[in-house]
Amino acid sequence: MKIECIKTHHLRCHLEKPFGFSQWSYAQRNVLVIEIITDTGISGWGECYGPADVTQSAVSNFYAPRIIGSDALATNVIWQHMWRSSLDFARGGIMMGAMSGIDMALWDLKGKVLGLSVSELMGGRYRDVVPCYATGMYFQDLPENELLPLLVKEAKGYANEGFAAMKIKVGKNPNFDEKLIIAMREALPSTQLMADSNHAYDLPEAIKIGRVLDKQNYVWFEEPLSPEHGNLFKQLHEKLDLTIATGECEQTRFGFMKLIESGGVSLLQPDLAYCGGPSEALKIRTLASANGINCIPHVWGTMLNFAAATHFLASAYHEPGRAEPKSLFLEYDRTENPLRDELYDIAIEVQNGSARVPTTPGLGVKIDIQAMKQFDINNTETR
């Protein structure tokens, strides 16, 4: 069974209400989705995290011509061929994002050919339902005295929907962040709370905010520092009790090994649409396990990436293991996203704060081709 055709679709939608975090605001969403079609007519779908227009060129102009005609089930062979093809000039960044989407599509395709779900391909399911944490509480263009109660109200809404865990955004400024952290805990005393600064702080600020998070019993502190300064993570870790989490900006087992070796990160967060795809995410998880660290994917984009992460966590063994299992929470972005919510005939079912793991072949989700047309601003086809 050979790869006969690779199609890409740059999808875009405009948001009714822009939202922001510590670095900037979004008024639209963009994503690149990939379809790989075999000479038997079976196809698989994947998606890429990163700038869709640039990544589209990497897929259609560089990688696709190099893998047309390859054995469609040889996921590792194809991954290594793509890796070597761009090794001299692109060991990360856009090119790895492109490889990730191709790899995800190949896993979806392999599952459909073999009649197995992706979690079965990954070694089997430990769980049929994966608990989710709601990601939200993004900033809006409002005065802070109006914004804070609005974010607390949003969080209470997720709790009422059944989410036992959620992640807030911090990094606006330390004074506001401290007030928000405390207000959230007062409003949700029994909820598992996490905080994500999107690398907004320098080390003294991160220590100060981290101590507030510790006092308020938050579960983890995500991206407290810039990914460029791995040496600072250990200094922060030594000052705090809570888990330091990062990795959404990192790629490949080699990049994550450096994070582990820093000695300051205790939760790895690879994005399966960016880190190198499911093939590389499994290697990253093995590295994490060998170092006694848990691995929970970062999730952004459409239902394809969400499905890949669901299968990844369904097949994950929590470290170090015990009779009463530790929850490995799946990230569920709750911001406006038509590219996830209006694009799929078959989607991951999320009820009462938990996602049901698909048992159908492949990723277990299906794009509505007709619905996709309204979002498709540019597409390519390579044969």
Short mmCIF file of C-alpha atoms in Angstrom, two decimals:
data_model
loop_
_atom_site.label_atom_id
_atom_site.label_comp_id
_atom_site.label_asym_id
_atom_site.label_seq_id
_atom_site.Cartn_x
_atom_site.Cartn_y
_atom_site.Cartn_z
CA MET A 1 0.00 0.00 0.00
CA LYS A 2 1.66 3.18 -1.23
CA ILE A 3 1.13 6.88 -0.57
CA GLU A 4 -0.42 8.20 -3.76
CA CYS A 5 -1.53 11.73 -2.87
CA ILE A 6 -1.07 14.30 -0.09
CA LYS A 7 -3.57 17.15 0.25
CA THR A 8 -3.29 20.15 2.55
CA HIS A 9 -5.96 22.63 3.63
CA HIS A 10 -5.26 25.97 5.29
CA LEU A 11 -8.38 26.59 7.36
CA ARG A 12 -9.27 29.97 8.84
CA CYS A 13 -12.14 31.40 10.85
CA HIS A 14 -12.74 34.81 12.40
CA LEU A 15 -13.77 35.00 16.04
CA GLU A 16 -16.80 36.83 17.34
CA LYS A 17 -14.93 37.82 20.49
CA PRO A 18 -11.12 38.13 20.40
CA PHE A 19 -9.25 36.73 23.40
CA GLY A 20 -5.77 37.31 24.74
CA PHE A 21 -3.04 35.89 26.93
CA SER A 22 0.26 37.23 28.22
CA GLN A 23 1.84 37.72 24.80
CA TRP A 24 -0.90 38.91 22.40
CA SER A 25 -4.53 38.51 21.34
CA TYR A 26 -6.28 36.33 18.75
CA ALA A 27 -9.01 37.65 16.43
CA GLN A 28 -8.94 34.59 14.16
CA ARG A 29 -7.90 30.96 14.16
CA ASN A 30 -5.75 29.26 11.53
CA VAL A 31 -4.80 25.61 11.19
CA LEU A 32 -3.31 23.33 8.56
CA VAL A 33 -4.93 19.92 8.11
CA ILE A 34 -3.42 17.17 5.98
CA GLU A 35 -4.98 14.23 4.18
CA ILE A 36 -2.76 11.36 3.02
CA ILE A 37 -4.39 9.09 0.44
CA THR A 38 -3.14 5.63 -0.56
CA ASP A 39 -3.33 3.84 -3.90
CA THR A 40 -6.14 1.74 -2.38
CA GLY A 41 -8.23 4.85 -1.63
CA ILE A 42 -7.87 4.69 2.17
CA SER A 43 -6.84 7.99 3.72
CA GLY A 44 -5.69 9.43 7.04
CA TRP A 45 -5.92 12.92 8.47
CA GLY A 46 -3.59 14.99 10.66
CA GLU A 47 -3.02 18.58 11.69
CA CYS A 48 -0.08 20.90 12.27
CA TYR A 49 0.39 23.36 15.13
CA GLY A 50 2.06 26.58 14.00
CA PRO A 51 1.67 29.20 11.25
CA ALA A 52 -0.54 27.42 8.74
CA ASP A 53 0.54 29.27 5.61
CA VAL A 54 4.25 28.67 6.19
CA THR A 55 3.76 25.07 7.33
CA GLN A 56 1.64 24.38 4.25
CA SER A 57 4.62 25.19 2.03
CA ALA A 58 6.86 22.89 4.08
CA VAL A 59 4.42 20.00 3.60
CA SER A 60 3.46 20.48 -0.04
CA ASN A 61 6.80 21.71 -1.43
CA PHE A 62 9.35 19.83 0.66
CA TYR A 63 8.13 16.71 2.47
CA ALA A 64 5.25 15.51 0.29
CA PRO A 65 7.34 15.01 -2.89
CA ARG A 66 9.87 13.03 -0.85
CA ILE A 67 7.39 10.51 0.57
CA ILE A 68 4.98 9.97 -2.34
CA GLY A 69 5.24 6.29 -3.26
CA SER A 70 6.37 5.22 0.23
CA ASP A 71 4.85 2.29 2.12
CA ALA A 72 1.94 4.00 3.88
CA LEU A 73 2.20 1.77 6.97
CA ALA A 74 5.92 2.35 7.51
CA THR A 75 5.45 5.25 9.92
CA ASN A 76 8.88 5.05 11.52
CA VAL A 77 10.69 4.63 8.19
CA ILE A 78 8.89 7.67 6.79
CA TRP A 79 9.58 9.72 9.93
CA GLN A 80 13.30 9.00 9.77
CA HIS A 81 13.41 9.76 6.04
CA MET A 82 11.77 13.16 6.61
CA TRP A 83 14.09 13.83 9.55
CA ARG A 84 17.22 13.12 7.54
CA SER A 85 15.92 15.10 4.58
CA SER A 86 15.86 18.34 6.58
CA LEU A 87 18.34 17.55 9.35
CA ASP A 88 21.05 19.93 8.19
CA PHE A 89 18.86 23.03 8.35
CA ALA A 90 15.65 22.31 10.24
CA ARG A 91 15.91 20.18 13.37
CA GLY A 92 12.90 22.03 14.79
CA GLY A 93 10.42 24.82 14.16
CA ILE A 94 8.15 24.98 11.12
CA MET A 95 9.58 21.90 9.45
CA MET A 96 9.00 19.74 12.51
CA GLY A 97 5.46 21.08 12.74
CA ALA A 98 4.96 19.92 9.15
CA MET A 99 6.39 16.48 9.95
CA SER A 100 4.05 16.24 12.94
CA GLY A 101 0.90 16.63 10.87
CA ILE A 102 2.10 14.12 8.29
CA ASP A 103 2.95 11.63 11.03
CA MET A 104 -0.44 12.08 12.69
CA ALA A 105 -2.19 11.43 9.38
CA LEU A 106 -0.15 8.26 8.90
CA TRP A 107 -1.18 6.95 12.34
CA ASP A 108 -4.82 7.65 11.51
CA LEU A 109 -4.37 5.85 8.19
CA LYS A 110 -2.60 2.86 9.75
CA GLY A 111 -5.40 2.42 12.28
CA LYS A 112 -8.00 2.42 9.53
CA VAL A 113 -6.07 -0.15 7.49
CA LEU A 114 -5.49 -2.48 10.45
CA GLY A 115 -8.91 -1.95 12.03
CA LEU A 116 -7.40 -0.62 15.28
CA SER A 117 -7.78 2.62 17.20
CA VAL A 118 -4.68 4.77 17.66
CA SER A 119 -4.62 3.97 21.39
CA GLU A 120 -4.50 0.26 20.52
CA LEU A 121 -1.64 0.97 18.12
CA MET A 122 0.09 2.79 20.99
CA GLY A 123 -0.01 -0.35 23.11
CA GLY A 124 -3.55 -0.50 24.45
CA ARG A 125 -5.85 1.51 26.68
CA TYR A 126 -5.47 1.81 30.44
CA ARG A 127 -8.72 3.77 30.52
CA ASP A 128 -11.79 4.22 28.31
CA VAL A 129 -12.58 7.68 29.67
CA VAL A 130 -9.98 10.42 30.13
CA PRO A 131 -10.62 13.27 32.61
CA CYS A 132 -10.27 16.72 31.07
CA TYR A 133 -9.21 20.06 32.42
CA ALA A 134 -10.89 23.13 30.97
CA THR A 135 -8.47 25.70 29.58
CA GLY A 136 -9.94 29.17 29.55
CA MET A 137 -10.01 32.40 31.52
CA TYR A 138 -8.22 34.26 28.73
CA PHE A 139 -7.84 38.02 29.00
CA GLN A 140 -10.23 40.49 27.38
CA ASP A 141 -9.89 44.18 26.61
CA LEU A 142 -11.57 45.33 29.80
CA PRO A 143 -10.57 47.27 32.93
CA GLU A 144 -9.06 44.88 35.45
CA ASN A 145 -11.81 45.46 38.03
CA GLU A 146 -14.33 44.22 35.42
CA LEU A 147 -12.13 41.47 33.99
CA LEU A 148 -11.41 39.65 37.24
CA PRO A 149 -15.02 38.84 38.26
CA LEU A 150 -15.80 37.91 34.64
CA LEU A 151 -12.99 35.32 34.63
CA VAL A 152 -14.15 33.90 37.96
CA LYS A 153 -17.69 33.61 36.58
CA GLU A 154 -16.35 31.76 33.54
CA ALA A 155 -14.50 29.29 35.76
CA LYS A 156 -17.61 28.63 37.84
CA GLY A 157 -19.43 27.83 34.61
CA TYR A 158 -16.91 25.11 33.77
CA ALA A 159 -17.27 23.68 37.26
CA ASN A 160 -21.03 23.53 36.75
CA GLU A 161 -20.42 21.62 33.49
CA GLY A 162 -18.62 18.93 35.47
CA PHE A 163 -14.95 19.87 35.08
CA ALA A 164 -13.04 18.94 38.23
CA ALA A 165 -9.89 20.67 36.97
CA MET A 166 -9.14 23.81 34.99
CA LYS A 167 -6.26 26.01 33.92
CA ILE A 168 -6.26 29.78 34.16
CA LYS A 169 -4.13 32.30 32.32
CA VAL A 170 -1.68 34.46 34.24
CA GLY A 171 1.09 36.76 33.03
CA LYS A 172 -0.96 39.92 32.51
CA ASN A 173 0.95 41.62 35.30
CA PRO A 174 2.03 40.28 38.71
CA ASN A 175 -0.42 42.36 40.76
CA PHE A 176 -3.46 41.31 38.74
CA ASP A 177 -2.21 37.74 38.55
CA GLU A 178 -1.98 37.43 42.32
CA LYS A 179 -5.51 38.74 42.78
CA LEU A 180 -6.82 36.36 40.12
CA ILE A 181 -5.06 33.32 41.60
CA ILE A 182 -6.55 33.98 45.04
CA ALA A 183 -10.02 34.81 43.71
CA MET A 184 -10.14 31.58 41.72
CA ARG A 185 -9.23 29.48 44.73
CA GLU A 186 -11.80 31.23 46.92
CA ALA A 187 -14.49 30.63 44.29
CA LEU A 188 -13.49 26.99 43.61
CA PRO A 189 -12.06 25.55 46.84
CA SER A 190 -12.26 21.88 45.75
CA THR A 191 -11.29 22.25 42.08
CA GLN A 192 -7.85 21.26 40.82
CA LEU A 193 -6.41 24.51 39.48
CA MET A 194 -3.39 25.11 37.27
CA ALA A 195 -1.88 28.36 35.99
CA ASP A 196 -0.20 29.12 32.66
CA SER A 197 1.86 32.27 32.11
CA ASN A 198 2.94 31.51 28.52
CA HIS A 199 6.55 32.40 29.47
CA ALA A 200 5.64 35.89 30.72
CA TYR A 201 7.89 36.18 33.78
CA ASP A 202 11.51 36.75 34.62
CA LEU A 203 12.90 34.60 37.43
CA PRO A 204 12.08 36.93 40.39
CA GLU A 205 8.51 37.39 39.13
CA ALA A 206 8.09 33.66 38.59
CA ILE A 207 9.29 32.94 42.14
CA LYS A 208 6.86 35.49 43.58
CA ILE A 209 3.86 34.20 41.61
CA GLY A 210 4.90 30.58 42.19
CA ARG A 211 4.81 31.12 45.96
CA VAL A 212 1.28 32.50 45.66
CA LEU A 213 0.30 29.42 43.63
CA ASP A 214 1.89 27.17 46.26
CA LYS A 215 -0.05 28.86 49.04
CA GLN A 216 -3.30 28.51 47.09
CA ASN A 217 -2.66 24.81 46.39
CA TYR A 218 -2.44 24.97 42.60
CA VAL A 219 -1.39 21.75 40.86
CA TRP A 220 1.14 23.09 38.37
CA PHE A 221 2.79 26.27 37.09
CA GLU A 222 2.98 26.11 33.28
CA GLU A 223 5.54 27.94 31.16
CA PRO A 224 6.59 30.23 34.00
CA LEU A 225 9.80 31.21 32.16
CA SER A 226 10.99 31.64 28.59
CA PRO A 227 11.90 28.35 26.88
CA GLU A 228 15.17 30.04 25.91
CA HIS A 229 16.41 29.96 29.51
CA GLY A 230 16.33 26.33 30.56
CA ASN A 231 18.93 26.93 33.26
CA LEU A 232 16.47 29.14 35.16
CA PHE A 233 13.87 26.38 35.56
CA LYS A 234 15.99 24.56 38.11
CA GLN A 235 16.44 27.74 40.15
CA LEU A 236 12.67 28.23 40.16
CA HIS A 237 11.98 24.58 40.96
CA GLU A 238 14.23 24.79 44.04
CA LYS A 239 12.14 27.64 45.43
CA LEU A 240 8.69 26.05 45.00
CA ASP A 241 6.72 22.94 45.93
CA LEU A 242 4.30 22.78 43.01
CA THR A 243 4.97 21.06 39.69
CA ILE A 244 6.77 23.02 36.98
CA ALA A 245 5.29 22.16 33.57
CA THR A 246 6.49 23.09 30.10
CA GLY A 247 7.16 21.72 26.62
CA GLU A 248 4.56 23.03 24.18
CA CYS A 249 7.31 25.05 22.45
CA GLU A 250 9.73 22.11 22.43
CA GLN A 251 10.17 19.43 19.78
CA THR A 252 11.72 15.97 19.35
CA ARG A 253 13.14 13.60 21.94
CA PHE A 254 16.41 15.53 21.73
CA GLY A 255 14.80 18.81 22.74
CA PHE A 256 12.86 17.21 25.57
CA MET A 257 15.98 15.47 26.83
CA LYS A 258 17.49 18.91 27.36
CA LEU A 259 14.41 19.93 29.37
CA ILE A 260 14.75 16.84 31.54
CA GLU A 261 18.47 17.42 32.03
CA SER A 262 17.80 20.97 33.24
CA GLY A 263 16.53 19.38 36.47
CA GLY A 264 13.77 21.92 36.89
CA VAL A 265 10.82 20.47 34.94
CA SER A 266 8.56 17.84 36.48
CA LEU A 267 5.77 17.63 33.87
CA LEU A 268 6.39 17.46 30.11
CA GLN A 269 3.80 18.85 27.67
CA PRO A 270 4.56 17.91 24.06
CA ASP A 271 2.01 18.92 21.44
CA LEU A 272 1.39 15.98 19.09
CA ALA A 273 0.78 18.39 16.20
CA TYR A 274 4.17 20.07 16.76
CA CYS A 275 6.63 17.91 18.72
CA GLY A 276 7.15 15.43 15.86
CA GLY A 277 3.77 13.73 15.80
CA PRO A 278 2.55 10.63 17.67
CA SER A 279 5.69 8.70 16.67
CA GLU A 280 7.98 11.16 18.42
CA ALA A 281 5.58 11.80 21.31
CA LEU A 282 5.84 8.13 22.29
CA LYS A 283 9.64 8.43 22.39
CA ILE A 284 9.34 11.58 24.51
CA ARG A 285 7.01 9.72 26.88
CA THR A 286 9.54 6.93 27.20
CA LEU A 287 12.27 9.44 28.08
CA ALA A 288 9.96 11.00 30.66
CA SER A 289 9.18 7.60 32.17
CA ALA A 290 12.86 6.71 32.37
CA ASN A 291 13.34 9.85 34.44
CA GLY A 292 10.26 9.45 36.64
CA ILE A 293 8.36 12.30 34.99
CA ASN A 294 4.78 12.31 33.69
CA CYS A 295 3.89 13.48 30.20
CA ILE A 296 0.58 15.23 29.38
CA PRO A 297 0.07 16.70 25.90
CA HIS A 298 -0.54 20.35 25.17
CA VAL A 299 -3.66 20.54 22.98
CA TRP A 300 -4.63 23.34 20.61
CA GLY A 301 -6.36 23.45 17.24
CA THR A 302 -9.02 21.10 15.94
CA MET A 303 -10.55 17.76 16.85
CA LEU A 304 -7.71 15.85 15.13
CA ASN A 305 -5.12 16.98 17.66
CA PHE A 306 -7.60 16.56 20.50
CA ALA A 307 -8.26 12.99 19.37
CA ALA A 308 -4.54 12.22 19.10
CA ALA A 309 -4.00 13.51 22.65
CA THR A 310 -6.99 11.51 23.92
CA HIS A 311 -5.49 8.28 22.57
CA PHE A 312 -2.07 9.24 23.93
CA LEU A 313 -3.42 9.67 27.46
CA ALA A 314 -5.67 6.61 27.24
CA SER A 315 -2.52 4.57 26.64
CA ALA A 316 -0.38 6.41 29.23
CA TYR A 317 0.99 4.76 32.36
CA HIS A 318 1.25 7.29 35.17
CA GLU A 319 4.54 7.51 37.02
CA PRO A 320 5.47 5.90 39.33
CA GLY A 321 2.27 3.81 39.43
CA ARG A 322 0.12 2.81 42.40
CA ALA A 323 -3.06 0.94 43.24
CA GLU A 324 -5.08 4.16 43.28
CA PRO A 325 -4.23 5.74 39.93
CA LYS A 326 -3.12 9.30 39.42
CA SER A 327 -5.30 11.31 37.04
CA LEU A 328 -3.61 12.37 33.81
CA PHE A 329 -5.76 15.28 32.67
CA LEU A 330 -6.47 16.02 29.01
CA GLU A 331 -6.39 19.68 27.97
CA TYR A 332 -9.74 20.86 26.59
CA ASP A 333 -9.60 24.40 25.26
CA ARG A 334 -12.93 26.13 25.90
CA THR A 335 -12.41 29.27 23.83
CA GLU A 336 -14.41 29.91 20.67
CA ASN A 337 -13.26 27.50 17.96
CA PRO A 338 -15.45 26.83 14.90
CA LEU A 339 -12.56 24.86 13.35
CA ARG A 340 -13.02 22.28 16.11
CA ASP A 341 -16.74 22.53 16.86
CA GLU A 342 -18.30 23.04 13.40
CA LEU A 343 -16.02 20.93 11.20
CA TYR A 344 -16.55 17.31 12.24
CA ASP A 345 -19.22 14.73 11.46
CA ILE A 346 -17.76 12.52 14.19
CA ALA A 347 -16.03 14.15 17.17
CA ILE A 348 -14.67 13.18 20.56
CA GLU A 349 -17.50 12.99 23.06
CA VAL A 350 -16.90 15.11 26.18
CA GLN A 351 -19.44 14.84 28.98
CA ASN A 352 -19.24 15.86 32.64
CA GLY A 353 -15.63 16.93 32.22
CA SER A 354 -14.36 13.69 30.67
CA ALA A 355 -13.58 12.54 27.11
CA ARG A 356 -14.60 9.13 25.86
CA VAL A 357 -11.79 7.37 24.01
CA PRO A 358 -12.82 6.32 20.47
CA THR A 359 -12.69 2.60 19.76
CA THR A 360 -13.21 2.94 16.00
CA PRO A 361 -10.21 2.54 13.67
CA GLY A 362 -7.69 5.39 13.50
CA LEU A 363 -8.14 8.62 15.42
CA GLY A 364 -11.90 8.07 15.53
CA VAL A 365 -12.97 11.49 14.26
CA LYS A 366 -14.23 12.48 10.81
CA ILE A 367 -14.05 15.82 9.00
CA ASP A 368 -17.19 17.04 7.22
CA ILE A 369 -15.77 17.85 3.77
CA GLN A 370 -18.68 20.13 2.89
CA ALA A 371 -18.38 22.07 6.15
CA MET A 372 -14.63 22.44 5.59
CA LYS A 373 -15.14 24.38 2.36
CA GLN A 374 -16.34 27.50 4.18
CA PHE A 375 -13.05 27.64 6.12
CA ASP A 376 -10.65 26.46 3.41
CA ILE A 377 -8.73 29.51 2.16
CA ASN A 378 -5.95 27.63 0.36
CA ASN A 379 -5.39 23.98 -0.54
CA THR A 380 -2.71 21.95 -2.30
CA GLU A 381 -2.46 18.51 -3.83
CA THR A 382 0.79 16.58 -4.40
CA ARG A 383 0.94 13.35 -6.38
#
